[in-house]
Tab-separated table of C-alpha atoms in Angstrom:
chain	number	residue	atom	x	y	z
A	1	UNK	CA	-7.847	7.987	-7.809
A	2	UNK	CA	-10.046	6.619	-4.844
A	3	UNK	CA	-13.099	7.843	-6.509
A	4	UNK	CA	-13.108	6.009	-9.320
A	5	UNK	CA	-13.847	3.281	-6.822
A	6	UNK	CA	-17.569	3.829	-6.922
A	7	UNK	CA	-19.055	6.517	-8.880
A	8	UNK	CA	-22.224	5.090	-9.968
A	9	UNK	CA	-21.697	6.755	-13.413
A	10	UNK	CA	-22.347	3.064	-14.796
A	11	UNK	CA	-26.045	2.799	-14.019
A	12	UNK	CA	-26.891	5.615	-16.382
A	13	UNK	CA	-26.997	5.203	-19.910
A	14	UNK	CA	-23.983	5.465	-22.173
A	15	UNK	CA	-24.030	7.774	-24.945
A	16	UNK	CA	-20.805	6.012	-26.455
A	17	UNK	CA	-19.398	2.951	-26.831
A	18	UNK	CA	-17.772	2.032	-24.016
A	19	UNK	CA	-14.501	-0.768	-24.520
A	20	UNK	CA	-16.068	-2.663	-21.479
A	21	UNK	CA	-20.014	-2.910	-21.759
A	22	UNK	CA	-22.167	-2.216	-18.426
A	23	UNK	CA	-22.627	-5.760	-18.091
A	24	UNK	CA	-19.331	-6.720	-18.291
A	25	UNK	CA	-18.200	-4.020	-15.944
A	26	UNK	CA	-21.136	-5.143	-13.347
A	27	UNK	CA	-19.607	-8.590	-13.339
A	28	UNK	CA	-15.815	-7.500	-12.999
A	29	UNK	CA	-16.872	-5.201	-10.209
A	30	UNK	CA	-18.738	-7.880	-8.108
A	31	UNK	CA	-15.651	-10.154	-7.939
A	32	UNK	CA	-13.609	-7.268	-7.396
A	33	UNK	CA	-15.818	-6.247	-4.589
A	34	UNK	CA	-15.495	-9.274	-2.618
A	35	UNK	CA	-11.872	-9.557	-3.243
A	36	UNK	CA	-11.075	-5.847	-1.769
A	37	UNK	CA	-13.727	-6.607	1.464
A	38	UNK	CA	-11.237	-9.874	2.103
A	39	UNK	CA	-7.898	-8.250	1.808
A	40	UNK	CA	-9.696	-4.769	3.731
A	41	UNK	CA	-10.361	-7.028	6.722
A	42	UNK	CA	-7.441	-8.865	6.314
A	43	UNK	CA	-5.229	-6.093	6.769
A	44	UNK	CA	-7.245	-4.323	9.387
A	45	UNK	CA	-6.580	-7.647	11.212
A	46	UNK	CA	-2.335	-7.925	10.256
A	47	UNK	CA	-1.979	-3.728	10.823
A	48	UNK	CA	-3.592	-3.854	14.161
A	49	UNK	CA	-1.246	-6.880	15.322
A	50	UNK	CA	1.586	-4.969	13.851
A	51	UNK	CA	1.049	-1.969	15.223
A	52	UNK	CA	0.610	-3.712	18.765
A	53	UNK	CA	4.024	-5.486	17.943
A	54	UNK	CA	6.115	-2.460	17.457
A	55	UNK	CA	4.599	-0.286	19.799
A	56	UNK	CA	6.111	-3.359	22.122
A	57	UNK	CA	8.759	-2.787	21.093
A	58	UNK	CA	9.635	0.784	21.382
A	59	UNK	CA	8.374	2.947	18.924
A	60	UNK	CA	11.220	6.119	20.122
A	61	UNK	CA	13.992	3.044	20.595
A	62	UNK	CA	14.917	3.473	16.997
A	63	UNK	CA	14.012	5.283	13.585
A	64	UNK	CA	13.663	1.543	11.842
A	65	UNK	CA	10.662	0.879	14.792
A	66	UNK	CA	9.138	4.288	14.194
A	67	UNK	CA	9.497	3.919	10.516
A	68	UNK	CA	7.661	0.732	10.425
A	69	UNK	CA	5.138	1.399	12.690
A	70	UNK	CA	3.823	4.411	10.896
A	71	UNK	CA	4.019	1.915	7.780
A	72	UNK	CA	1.625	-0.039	9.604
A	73	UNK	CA	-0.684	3.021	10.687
A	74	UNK	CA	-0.895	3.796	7.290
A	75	UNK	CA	-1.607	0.584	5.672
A	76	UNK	CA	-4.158	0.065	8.569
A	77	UNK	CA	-5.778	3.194	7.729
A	78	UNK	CA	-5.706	2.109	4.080
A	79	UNK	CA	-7.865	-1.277	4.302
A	80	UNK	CA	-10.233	0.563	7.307
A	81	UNK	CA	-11.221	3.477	4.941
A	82	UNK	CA	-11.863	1.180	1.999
A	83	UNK	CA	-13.934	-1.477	4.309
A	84	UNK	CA	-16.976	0.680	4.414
A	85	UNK	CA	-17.424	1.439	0.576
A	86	UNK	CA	-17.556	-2.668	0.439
A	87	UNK	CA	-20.354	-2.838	2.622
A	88	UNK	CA	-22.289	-1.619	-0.119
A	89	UNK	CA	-21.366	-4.602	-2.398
A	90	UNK	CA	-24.355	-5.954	0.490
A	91	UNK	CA	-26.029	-3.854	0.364
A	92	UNK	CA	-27.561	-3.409	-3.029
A	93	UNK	CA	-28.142	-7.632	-2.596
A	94	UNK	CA	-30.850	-6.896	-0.315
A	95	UNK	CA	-31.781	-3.276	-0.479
A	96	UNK	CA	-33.409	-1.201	-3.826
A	97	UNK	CA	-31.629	0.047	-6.669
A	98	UNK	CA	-32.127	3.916	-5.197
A	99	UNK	CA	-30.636	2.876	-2.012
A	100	UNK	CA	-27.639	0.775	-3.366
A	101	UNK	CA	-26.596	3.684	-5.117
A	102	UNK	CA	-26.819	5.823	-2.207
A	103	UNK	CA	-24.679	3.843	-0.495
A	104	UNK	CA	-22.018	4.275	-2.857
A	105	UNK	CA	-22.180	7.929	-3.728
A	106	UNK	CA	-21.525	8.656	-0.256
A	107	UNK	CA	-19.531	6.663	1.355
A	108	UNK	CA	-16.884	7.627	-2.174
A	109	UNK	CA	-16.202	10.725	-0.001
A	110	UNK	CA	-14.724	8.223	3.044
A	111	UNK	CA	-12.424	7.155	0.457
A	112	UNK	CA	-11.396	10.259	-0.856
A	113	UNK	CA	-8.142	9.652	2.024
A	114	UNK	CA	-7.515	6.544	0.630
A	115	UNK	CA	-4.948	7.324	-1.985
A	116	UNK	CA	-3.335	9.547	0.945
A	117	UNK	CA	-2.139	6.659	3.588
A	118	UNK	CA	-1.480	4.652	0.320
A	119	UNK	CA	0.806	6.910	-1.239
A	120	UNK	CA	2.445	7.575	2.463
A	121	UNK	CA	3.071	3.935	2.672
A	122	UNK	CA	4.749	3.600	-0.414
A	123	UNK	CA	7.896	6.618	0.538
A	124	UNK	CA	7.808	4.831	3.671
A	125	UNK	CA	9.185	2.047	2.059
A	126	UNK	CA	10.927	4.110	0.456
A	127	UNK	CA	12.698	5.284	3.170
A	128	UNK	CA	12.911	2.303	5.056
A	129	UNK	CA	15.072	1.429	1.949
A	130	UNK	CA	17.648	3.846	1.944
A	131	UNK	CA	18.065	3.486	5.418
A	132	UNK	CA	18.959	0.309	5.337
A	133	UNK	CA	21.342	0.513	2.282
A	134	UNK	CA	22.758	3.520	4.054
A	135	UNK	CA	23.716	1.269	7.409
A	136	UNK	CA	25.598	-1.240	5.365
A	137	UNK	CA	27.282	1.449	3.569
A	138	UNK	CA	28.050	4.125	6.588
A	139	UNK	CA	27.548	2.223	9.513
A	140	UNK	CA	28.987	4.639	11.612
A	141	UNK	CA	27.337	7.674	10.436
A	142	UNK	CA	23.909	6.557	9.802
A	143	UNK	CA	22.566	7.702	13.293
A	144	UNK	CA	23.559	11.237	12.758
A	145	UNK	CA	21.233	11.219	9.262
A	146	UNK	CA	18.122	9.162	10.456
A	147	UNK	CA	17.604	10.590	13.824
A	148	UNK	CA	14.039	9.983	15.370
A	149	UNK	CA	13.062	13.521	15.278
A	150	UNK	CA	14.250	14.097	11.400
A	151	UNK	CA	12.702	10.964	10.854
A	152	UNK	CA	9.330	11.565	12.593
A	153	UNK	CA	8.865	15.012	10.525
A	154	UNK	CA	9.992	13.757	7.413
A	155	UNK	CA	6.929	11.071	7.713
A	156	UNK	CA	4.601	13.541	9.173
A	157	UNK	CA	5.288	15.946	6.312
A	158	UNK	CA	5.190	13.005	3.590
A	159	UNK	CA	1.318	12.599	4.538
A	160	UNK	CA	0.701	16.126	4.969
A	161	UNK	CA	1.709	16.129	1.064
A	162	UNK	CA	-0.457	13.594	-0.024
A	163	UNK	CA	-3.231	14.311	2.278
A	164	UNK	CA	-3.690	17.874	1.105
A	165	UNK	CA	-3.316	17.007	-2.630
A	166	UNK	CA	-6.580	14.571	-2.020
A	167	UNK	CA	-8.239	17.130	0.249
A	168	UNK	CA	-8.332	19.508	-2.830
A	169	UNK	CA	-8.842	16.715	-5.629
A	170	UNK	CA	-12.547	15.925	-3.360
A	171	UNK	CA	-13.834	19.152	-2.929
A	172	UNK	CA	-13.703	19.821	-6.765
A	173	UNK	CA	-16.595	17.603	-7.499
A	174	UNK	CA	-20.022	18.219	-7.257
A	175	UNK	CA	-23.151	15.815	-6.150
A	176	UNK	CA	-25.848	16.255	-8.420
A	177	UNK	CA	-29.530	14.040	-8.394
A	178	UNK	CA	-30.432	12.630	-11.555
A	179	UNK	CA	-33.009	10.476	-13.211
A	180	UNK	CA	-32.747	7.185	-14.633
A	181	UNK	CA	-34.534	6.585	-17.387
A	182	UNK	CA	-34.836	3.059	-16.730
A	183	UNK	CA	-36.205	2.400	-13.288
A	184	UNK	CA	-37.691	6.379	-13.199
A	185	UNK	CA	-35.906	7.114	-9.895
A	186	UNK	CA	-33.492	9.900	-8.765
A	187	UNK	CA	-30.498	8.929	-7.474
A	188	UNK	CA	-27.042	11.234	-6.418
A	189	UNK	CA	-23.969	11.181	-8.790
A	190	UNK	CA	-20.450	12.691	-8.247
A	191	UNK	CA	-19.820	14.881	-11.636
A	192	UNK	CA	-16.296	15.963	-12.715
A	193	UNK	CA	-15.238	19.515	-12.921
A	194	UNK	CA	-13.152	21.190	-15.591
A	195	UNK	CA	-10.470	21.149	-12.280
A	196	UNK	CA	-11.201	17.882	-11.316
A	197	UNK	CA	-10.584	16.140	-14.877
A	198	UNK	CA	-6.893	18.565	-14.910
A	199	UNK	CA	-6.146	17.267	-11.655
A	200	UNK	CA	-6.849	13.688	-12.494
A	201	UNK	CA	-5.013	13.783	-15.608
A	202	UNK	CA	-1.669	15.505	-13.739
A	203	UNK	CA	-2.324	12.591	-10.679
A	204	UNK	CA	-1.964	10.219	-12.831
A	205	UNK	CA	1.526	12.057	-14.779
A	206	UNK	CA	2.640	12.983	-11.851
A	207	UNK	CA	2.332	10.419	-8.691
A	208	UNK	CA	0.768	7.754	-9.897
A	209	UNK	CA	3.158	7.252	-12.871
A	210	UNK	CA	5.866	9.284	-12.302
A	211	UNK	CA	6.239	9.024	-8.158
A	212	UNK	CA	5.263	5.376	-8.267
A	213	UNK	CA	7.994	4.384	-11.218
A	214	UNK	CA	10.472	6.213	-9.153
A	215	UNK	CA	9.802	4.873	-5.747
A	216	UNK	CA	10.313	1.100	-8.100
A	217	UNK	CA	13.453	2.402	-9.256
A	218	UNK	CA	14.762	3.655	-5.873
A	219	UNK	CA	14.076	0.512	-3.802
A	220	UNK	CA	15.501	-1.770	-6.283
A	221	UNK	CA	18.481	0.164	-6.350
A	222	UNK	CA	18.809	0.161	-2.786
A	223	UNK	CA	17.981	-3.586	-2.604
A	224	UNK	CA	20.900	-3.902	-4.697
A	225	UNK	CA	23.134	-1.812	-3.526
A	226	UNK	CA	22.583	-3.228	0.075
A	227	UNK	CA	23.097	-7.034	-1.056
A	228	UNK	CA	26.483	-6.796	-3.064
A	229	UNK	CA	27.981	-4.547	0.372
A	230	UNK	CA	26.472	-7.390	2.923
A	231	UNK	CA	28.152	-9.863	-0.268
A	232	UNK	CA	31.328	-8.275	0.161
A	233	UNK	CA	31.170	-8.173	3.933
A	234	UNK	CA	30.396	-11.256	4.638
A	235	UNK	CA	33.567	-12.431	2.254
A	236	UNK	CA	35.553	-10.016	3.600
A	237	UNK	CA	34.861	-11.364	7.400
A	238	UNK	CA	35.206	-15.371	6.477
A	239	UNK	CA	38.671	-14.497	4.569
A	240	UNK	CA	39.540	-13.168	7.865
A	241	UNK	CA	37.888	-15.213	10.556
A	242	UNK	CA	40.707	-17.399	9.637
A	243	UNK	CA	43.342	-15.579	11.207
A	244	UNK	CA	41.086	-15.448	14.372
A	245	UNK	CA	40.749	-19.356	14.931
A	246	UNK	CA	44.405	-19.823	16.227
A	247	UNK	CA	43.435	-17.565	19.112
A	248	UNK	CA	39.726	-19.256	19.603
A	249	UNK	CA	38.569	-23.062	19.896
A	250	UNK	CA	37.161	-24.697	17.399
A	251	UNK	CA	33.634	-25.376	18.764
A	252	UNK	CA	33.746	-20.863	19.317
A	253	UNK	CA	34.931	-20.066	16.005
A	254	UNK	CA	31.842	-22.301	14.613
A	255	UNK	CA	29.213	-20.614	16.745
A	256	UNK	CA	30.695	-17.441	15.904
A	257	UNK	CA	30.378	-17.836	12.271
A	258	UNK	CA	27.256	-19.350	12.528
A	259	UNK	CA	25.758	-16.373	14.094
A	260	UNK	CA	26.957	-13.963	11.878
A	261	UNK	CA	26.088	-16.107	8.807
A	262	UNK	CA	22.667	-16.614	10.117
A	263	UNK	CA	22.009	-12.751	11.084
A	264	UNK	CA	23.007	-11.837	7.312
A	265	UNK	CA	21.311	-14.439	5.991
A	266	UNK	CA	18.356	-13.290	7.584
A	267	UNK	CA	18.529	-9.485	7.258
A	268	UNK	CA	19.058	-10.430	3.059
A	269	UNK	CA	16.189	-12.943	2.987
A	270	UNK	CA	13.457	-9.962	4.772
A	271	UNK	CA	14.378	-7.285	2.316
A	272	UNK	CA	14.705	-9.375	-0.396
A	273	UNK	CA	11.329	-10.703	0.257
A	274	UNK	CA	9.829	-7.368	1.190
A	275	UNK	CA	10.707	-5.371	-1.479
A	276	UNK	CA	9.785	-7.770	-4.559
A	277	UNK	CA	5.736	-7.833	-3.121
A	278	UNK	CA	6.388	-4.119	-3.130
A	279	UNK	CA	7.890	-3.631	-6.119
A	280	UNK	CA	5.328	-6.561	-7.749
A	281	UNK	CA	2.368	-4.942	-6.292
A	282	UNK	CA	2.827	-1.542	-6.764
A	283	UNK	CA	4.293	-2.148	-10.330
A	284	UNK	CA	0.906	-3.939	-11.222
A	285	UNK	CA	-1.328	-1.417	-9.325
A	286	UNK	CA	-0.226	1.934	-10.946
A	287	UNK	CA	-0.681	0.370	-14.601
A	288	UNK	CA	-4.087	1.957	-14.787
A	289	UNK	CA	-2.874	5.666	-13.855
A	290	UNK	CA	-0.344	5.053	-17.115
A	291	UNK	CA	-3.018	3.901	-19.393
A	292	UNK	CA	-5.239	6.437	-18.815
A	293	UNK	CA	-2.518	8.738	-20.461
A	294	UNK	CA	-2.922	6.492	-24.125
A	295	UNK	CA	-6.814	5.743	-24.380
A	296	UNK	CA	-9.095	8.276	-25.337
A	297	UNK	CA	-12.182	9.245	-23.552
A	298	UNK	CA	-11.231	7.677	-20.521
A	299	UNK	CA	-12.266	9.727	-17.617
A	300	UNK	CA	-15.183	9.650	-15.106
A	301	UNK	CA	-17.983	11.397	-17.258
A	302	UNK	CA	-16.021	9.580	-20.599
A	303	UNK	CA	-17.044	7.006	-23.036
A	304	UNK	CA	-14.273	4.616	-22.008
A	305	UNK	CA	-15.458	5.521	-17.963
A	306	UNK	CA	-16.167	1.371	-17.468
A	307	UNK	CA	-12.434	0.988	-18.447
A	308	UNK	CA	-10.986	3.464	-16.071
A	309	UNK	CA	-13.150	2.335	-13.371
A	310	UNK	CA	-12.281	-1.671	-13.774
A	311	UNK	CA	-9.072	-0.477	-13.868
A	312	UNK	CA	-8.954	1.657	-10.647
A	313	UNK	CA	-10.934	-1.520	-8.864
A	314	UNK	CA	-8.078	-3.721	-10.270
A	315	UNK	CA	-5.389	-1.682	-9.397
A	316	UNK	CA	-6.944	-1.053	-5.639
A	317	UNK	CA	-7.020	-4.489	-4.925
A	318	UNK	CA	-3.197	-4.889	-5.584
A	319	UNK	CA	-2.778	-1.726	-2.981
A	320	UNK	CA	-4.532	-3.840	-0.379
A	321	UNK	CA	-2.981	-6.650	-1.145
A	322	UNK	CA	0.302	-4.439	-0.327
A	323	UNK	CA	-1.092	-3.330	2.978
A	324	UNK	CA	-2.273	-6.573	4.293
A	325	UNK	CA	0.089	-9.013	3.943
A	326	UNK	CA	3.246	-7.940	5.514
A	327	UNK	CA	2.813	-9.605	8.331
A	328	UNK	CA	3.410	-12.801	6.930
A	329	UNK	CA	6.612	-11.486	5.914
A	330	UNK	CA	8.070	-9.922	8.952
A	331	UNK	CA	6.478	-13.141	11.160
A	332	UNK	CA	8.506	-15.709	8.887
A	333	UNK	CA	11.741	-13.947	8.173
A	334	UNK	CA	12.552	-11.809	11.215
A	335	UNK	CA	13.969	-13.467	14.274
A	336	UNK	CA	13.171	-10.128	16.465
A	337	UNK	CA	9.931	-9.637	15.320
A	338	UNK	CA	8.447	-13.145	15.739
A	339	UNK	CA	10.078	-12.338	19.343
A	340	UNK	CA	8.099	-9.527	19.865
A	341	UNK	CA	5.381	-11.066	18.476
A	342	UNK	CA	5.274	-13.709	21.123
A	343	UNK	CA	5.721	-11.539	24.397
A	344	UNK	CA	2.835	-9.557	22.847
A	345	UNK	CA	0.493	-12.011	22.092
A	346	UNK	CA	1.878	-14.942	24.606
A	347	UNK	CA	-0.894	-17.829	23.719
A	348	UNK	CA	-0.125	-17.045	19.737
A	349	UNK	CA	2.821	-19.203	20.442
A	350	UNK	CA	0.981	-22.339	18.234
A	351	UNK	CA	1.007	-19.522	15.563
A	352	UNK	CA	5.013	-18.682	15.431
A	353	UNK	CA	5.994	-22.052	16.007
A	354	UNK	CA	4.476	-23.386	12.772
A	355	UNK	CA	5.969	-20.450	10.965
A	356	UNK	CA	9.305	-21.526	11.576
């Protein structure tokens, strides 16, 4: 969950043993921090472009458009919400311990959302997926399932979902000021509730593990499923391209073929691509959810709370490494969208050309 992100619980004194000290933890969270402030502003940067891109393009011209340009709303949202809490990581450099801590304790309620336009992004992949398996399979009824309306509220009410379960997961905490023993200042601290720590616990079973392993299992099968059909079709269409070249010159049968090969080629390279840094990322970044099932005492107010935290920083910088580097992706493999790209942004030409 987002707030293990930056409850100061560490600070304070452990009464147990933790499995990762509080220096230990302080170290893995300072690299962490810098790595999630680079990948936040690098996909605030690649969203925003993206999101310019397809809007170019026609965001009501087709579902696949709308689809991926609500991906890219989301995974903009994503690295914008988490920016802020990594402004703290400079703040405590310069300002007091009391203030530092501050920092964090509040702006953990900014990123509350977080696991909302995170989890959105991930069915939207999801459903980009079966889409796309579903053209290859019924290419001539596909339009009648993913209309833009059906598609539009079946996005809308995917966030809806996911933003109401995190609505009700933050407002079961309470912010209570405490004393540290060691510096003899009061600083805030989010405490769990008896809700809270149930909620947590059924997150994690439930759409962290469960959701997450399923959404793996779905796109790989679609992935799959779309690349033996495009196999078969594209065998099917060279067995019989050769009774078309008696009726067509040689030098139109070649471009013909070439253009079909290369549009194939091209639409299995993107998804292939696509789905294994989703399937990679997302496989790596829900491990913590699943161990907090088999350690004991690991929960925000626990005596393994350094473990679960480290492992919620870990597993949030794979999630923006998932929302910030599509654009790479869609700029190197797809033919329309580095077209786009270019009438968009017409003196990025420098930038497509070395891409190629």
């Amino acid at each position: 969950m987002a707030s293990n992100l930056s409850l100061n619980y560490q600070t304070f004194q452990s009464e147990h043993k933790d499995l990762i000290s509080d220096d230990l933890y302080k170290s893995i969270r300072r690299g962490l921090d810098f790595t999630q402030m680079f990948f936040s502003i690098l996909g605030v940067i690649t969203n925003s472009i993206n999101i310019r891109v397809f809007l170019h393009q026609g965001a009501t011209t087709s579902t696949t458009n709308m689809t991926f340009l609500f991906l890219s709303l989301c995974d903009f949202f994503s690295c914008l919400i988490m920016f802020p809490l990594q402004l703290c990581t400079i703040v405590k450099l310069f300002a007091t311990w009391r203030q530092g801590i501050t920092c964090s304790t509040y702006l953990t309620f900014t990123v509350f959302i977080f696991p909302a336009f995170y989890n959105t992004s991930i069915w939207i992949t999801v459903y980009l997926s079966l889409e796309k398996s579903l053209c290859v399979l019924f290419p001539l009824k596909v339009k009648s399932i993913f209309t833009p309306k059906r598609t539009f509220t079946i996005l809308l009410i995917t966030f809806i979902i996911f933003a109401a379960n995190q609505i009700i997961y933050s407002s079961s905490f309470k912010m209570i000021w405490i004393l540290n023993p060691i510096s003899n200042v009061t600083a805030p601290k989010l405490v769990e509730t008896p809700f809270s720590k149930r909620h947590i616990y059924y997150d994690s079973v439930v759409v962290t593990t469960t959701l997450s392993t399923t959404a793996i299992i779905i796109v790989t099968m679609a992935t799959i499923i779309m690349i033996k059909k495009l196999r078969k079709l594209q065998k099917w269409r060279k067995h019989n391209t050769a009774t078309l070249t008696s009726s067509l010159t040689g030098n139109d049968a070649a471009t013909g073929n070439k253009q079909l090969s290369s549009k194939e080629t091209e639409m299995v390279k993107f998804v292939i691509t696509t789905t294994c840094i989703f399937i990679v990322c997302l496989t790596i970044s829900h491990i913590p959810a699943t161990v907090v099932q088999v350690i004991p005492g690991i929960s925000l107010n626990g005596r393994n709370r350094n473990f679960l935290a480290a492992g919620y920083y870990f597993r949030f910088v794979f999630n923006l490494i998932n929302s910030s580097i599509n654009f790479f992706f869609y700029v190197n493999v797809s033919t329309r969208y580095r077209t786009a790209f270019v009438e968009t942004f017409p003196k990025c030409l420098w930038f497509v050309s070395d891409t190629k």
